[in-house]
């Protein structure tokens, strides 16, 4: 198959430029601005010394996430959810995904009876906001946990491994990595892949937008995702070492 | 790997008993009660001669879905969403999945400017309600479209192919087909697979509950799903031929 | 007065065929599908070991009810209340009526500090859903209480007498029993009568749709209701003896 | 039966002092403050030149009602419904009753395509607020219609007859007329009766609070209601003639 | 500057006729109907033996306010906020202002751990409702506190000084006191001034509707407000001495 | 009066460092990040070719504002308003203030039938967010209008003058300019002043937190505000000239 030109001119297996900016705001225990090309998401991690009712007295902590999009993060202004009276289905779906994904790298017993809330707010959107949110939130989470360790509130590091996410899809017949909005709006198949640094899958969400996809296409997409997540994990490590 | 005993005693690749009961209620254009073991979902298809605002005047129809669970469909009573003041995140996530899945087999131009709403209400839950909903809703959708054809409101059959869904997962280390509640609550990996009758994937949603899963596990799960969906499609055909 | 033909061909004092199907679903302590002609309501009774705040510590139990209608229980699809953001006035009015009616046959001291919630969900509507809900919910309530007695959680039977409900109305000048939708939509007076097995009135709700009704008409309607409730109570007894 | 002393010292068939004060506020087309003893309800009638969607283009008008209670109309402060986020079940039930009752005396064709909204706001509550609201709203409605006639916007008087409402109940074994709060909170049976000036029933809503009531008790209550409504209708006439 | 005629014929520095009617309703600890010309607001003060969560155990009381407008208090009917599903921005802004203003004259330690809620409901609106609410609520508050003192529930009078409010504005180029609706709808600058009886400012809220206002205009407005509040405080004293 | 030390060490009449960063995000017609010390607000201006219902067909445009605070913009995490189900009173009060303030510098006839929405989202809060929002939103508004002019959609510049806002207050007995959070939480009087570049007042909102303030204190505060706004207007001009 000859390669269709991507709108951005990137190679099929090329991520957008990724920047992870720690300590972006000053109050949160972790605060990371992640840029994936023109997509920019502010991820904060907030520690609270309480757990939801279903966990009280069990000696375990909780990791949860909330997602939001500023009204003019998008090309056309979208209505503010607070003004509309509640969160929509897409928002709920995304924040449930972020929460599940990050719980997959946390030993909740070692965290103790406290909650870390990951707020992921999209300042600017150009496709792939949920994957950017997961990748950035992981770094904010680590910063928050380090602060708990520095204060000697927890003994054992509750985080095992790293988590990152990337989208892959079939654009004009070709599997490509890290779709931007121009590709996302015109692709046949779109898949969000959350993986850990051991190459294991945490979440896989694939949707055939145009025609159903076959197992060989799936394999090509997963190989791209694997490459992308490896690079993202390396960038997370570098940011956390800075 | 030796086979762990499933709580139901089923073979790893065995579906629960499936019953598709058409014309279960009398008012809807399509009305199907699907039973997958103890899971029972009433799927109705309602035709309305209007489309949502974003489609007006475009000559295309719309397929959408809503999902609900009766308060005592579950072991413990769950609060009624209407009484709580709105649909929760899980409900929204599921009904978005059902709608997307069924849109994948409909030529919306051929349907014309009308909406078919698939209401999937769980009367009794024992795991796998979203997959049962998709499989049953497909049959209700076909019945509704046949009625439109019988009334000569549409010329060309807008439905291409069949859509069915099944869950697969890794239970006590073994890939199994069609998880019931006892398995779902204790499995390591849980995946909902929506496929068409050509063996193509429509939606793939996998979650690592316990440990991350590897590509070889994924392949085993997809093979099971493929077998399950083939059987479900055959049952849909038989029901529609009755 | 010569008798106007009823749309169903029934005699003026004739109930629709009534079926009470116990154990319709498996999780609830009581679960009854009641069919009154084409009206079908699923009534479940759920026991919870708690009471509302205003009863805490008083040694008394509570009986409450919730009512819902599946979106396509009706000829035209009605919007799902959970999607609309709350229960409407008609729903609230009906569920308050069901709750009050069933509290009238329960010794709440003998029940002890627990709540029984009666969920009445209309699967298919053809008039008289609130009366069917009360008549069916009574049977579900008895089943739930029997289970509490079997588990020796309560000593004294808290239920005294039986409760059933039927609608009566003046259709084309003639008092008739148990209105179906075709009659309900065209009647002059419409009354829902809740009675106990001793012939006492529990609730009386009459509405003049067309012209005001006189006391002699009221007497004729109450006589019909008395006959109908007697038959319903006999059917409840038979179902509970099965 | 010897007469139990009523808390107020009234005879069993005696209404509380009733005052109907027209033109209580200045903006509404009709504005009546009704006092029934210590119960005071402000009833306004507002004319708007539009009808609800289901009536558009049918040449008919609409009568609807809304009911509210000021937070400190009651002994204990009750939460403001606007602050709580919506109207409760009791409010909806009452405002539906008021609307139905007043529609029963209006020729909606003669009214033309306009809506009259009756807002009934309880300034002070001492039992019987819904009946006071209906009795007062009738007077406000007549004032609003008279203004339409004075402006020659309608030709034929759309109001036929008069409507009033009163509560009756069995207090300490004795049927009594027009229950105040002290009686209402302690009565066995409580019935709201809406009648027209021809002695016909418009609405009948009876509830057995303690024990079920018999037909002879019902007859005694209806006789009391008949007497009470006759007196109320005379007071309405006198107020409207002033 | 020659004086523009005010629509009401009042002098520029003349208040509308003010009436403060105490004990307007019977249940509340304080209940005052204030009339400022055609503006009429019912202000009740309700004492509850509890404080909001953020004050629990601190030995301090709380003063809060809620504001509402009856649907037909205005020329055109406005939708009932309870029916619309919540309080609007204007309502929230006003009730926050009333609460802050009255907290400014209360020693919350001396009040003890109890809450006084000031409900200000507009029965009829002709401009200046928020100022009338503050002025009337002060009198209701004093009545409620007096009752607490009479019951010996508090020892030291927690109220220091008096609080009243008035609007001022620039109407047709001239600073005027106490704007009615006709002036309010057509003025260039509109300012609500809350002051105490010592001439100190509690709240100042000025808005340039037409052109920005200068400091000399501000000074003229504040002088008018000072005169108006002095008169209002005298009327409050007279009412409380009656 | 000797000067109390401000927590930040600033002189009483000294603003915090102000930075206005234009084109902060890429989709909005105007997008400005304003930093006032540690307070950072993202202000976007969105142009839509429609007006609210009350302005349709009048040939005038509309300027409106929405305000939000990211959950972890503050020291303690605050609940997301979208998750809580609606905007609170403080949010509504602030966004109404921003909207009114910016409408004061726009000729809405010259703008034509379009709406410009100013979304002000606080990324990091350290006091004075509403004033920062107004000052930043003005720059975003000018950028949006310039784009309309560049596209020749409007002929005449609809913006006259400049608008900026600053808080002033009495901190430990001394009037100070531009309160940060440490001062705001401990000041006696707090005033937000919105002015135009001609030194005219647009909005004045003063609150006595501790004791009532006198006219001479007010004059000192207004002088400080005047100085602060002059500097802010100069910074706006410089930013817009860049």
mmCIF file of C-alpha atoms in Angstrom, chain C residues 27 51 59 63 85 97-98 107 116-117 126 129 136-138 142 149 154 165 184-185 190 195 210 214 221 226:
data_model
loop_
_atom_site.group_PDB
_atom_site.id
_atom_site.type_symbol
_atom_site.label_atom_id
_atom_site.label_comp_id
_atom_site.label_asym_id
_atom_site.label_seq_id
_atom_site.Cartn_x
_atom_site.Cartn_y
_atom_site.Cartn_z
ATOM 1 C CA UNK C 27 -33.767 -10.829 42.161
ATOM 2 C CA UNK C 51 -36.007 3.700 56.884
ATOM 3 C CA UNK C 59 -39.464 1.226 65.499
ATOM 4 C CA UNK C 63 -43.823 1.320 52.386
ATOM 5 C CA UNK C 85 -33.995 15.106 33.848
ATOM 6 C CA UNK C 97 -51.181 7.131 45.219
ATOM 7 C CA UNK C 98 -49.676 3.636 45.042
ATOM 8 C CA UNK C 107 -49.025 -2.550 60.340
ATOM 9 C CA UNK C 116 -40.338 -2.055 51.191
ATOM 10 C CA UNK C 117 -40.199 -0.227 47.869
ATOM 11 C CA UNK C 126 -53.793 0.260 27.430
ATOM 12 C CA UNK C 129 -52.034 1.377 34.617
ATOM 13 C CA UNK C 136 -50.160 -6.241 41.297
ATOM 14 C CA UNK C 137 -47.998 -4.497 43.891
ATOM 15 C CA UNK C 138 -50.165 -5.926 46.656
ATOM 16 C CA UNK C 142 -47.222 -10.170 50.258
ATOM 17 C CA UNK C 149 -41.348 -14.311 57.764
ATOM 18 C CA UNK C 154 -40.497 -10.587 61.527
ATOM 19 C CA UNK C 165 -57.934 -1.007 42.622
ATOM 20 C CA UNK C 184 -60.610 6.275 28.864
ATOM 21 C CA UNK C 185 -59.846 8.722 26.079
ATOM 22 C CA UNK C 190 -63.278 8.667 35.160
ATOM 23 C CA UNK C 195 -60.719 -0.647 48.185
ATOM 24 C CA UNK C 210 -66.904 16.180 30.174
ATOM 25 C CA UNK C 214 -74.280 13.561 40.011
ATOM 26 C CA UNK C 221 -69.869 3.764 39.659
ATOM 27 C CA UNK C 226 -67.144 -2.838 44.451
#
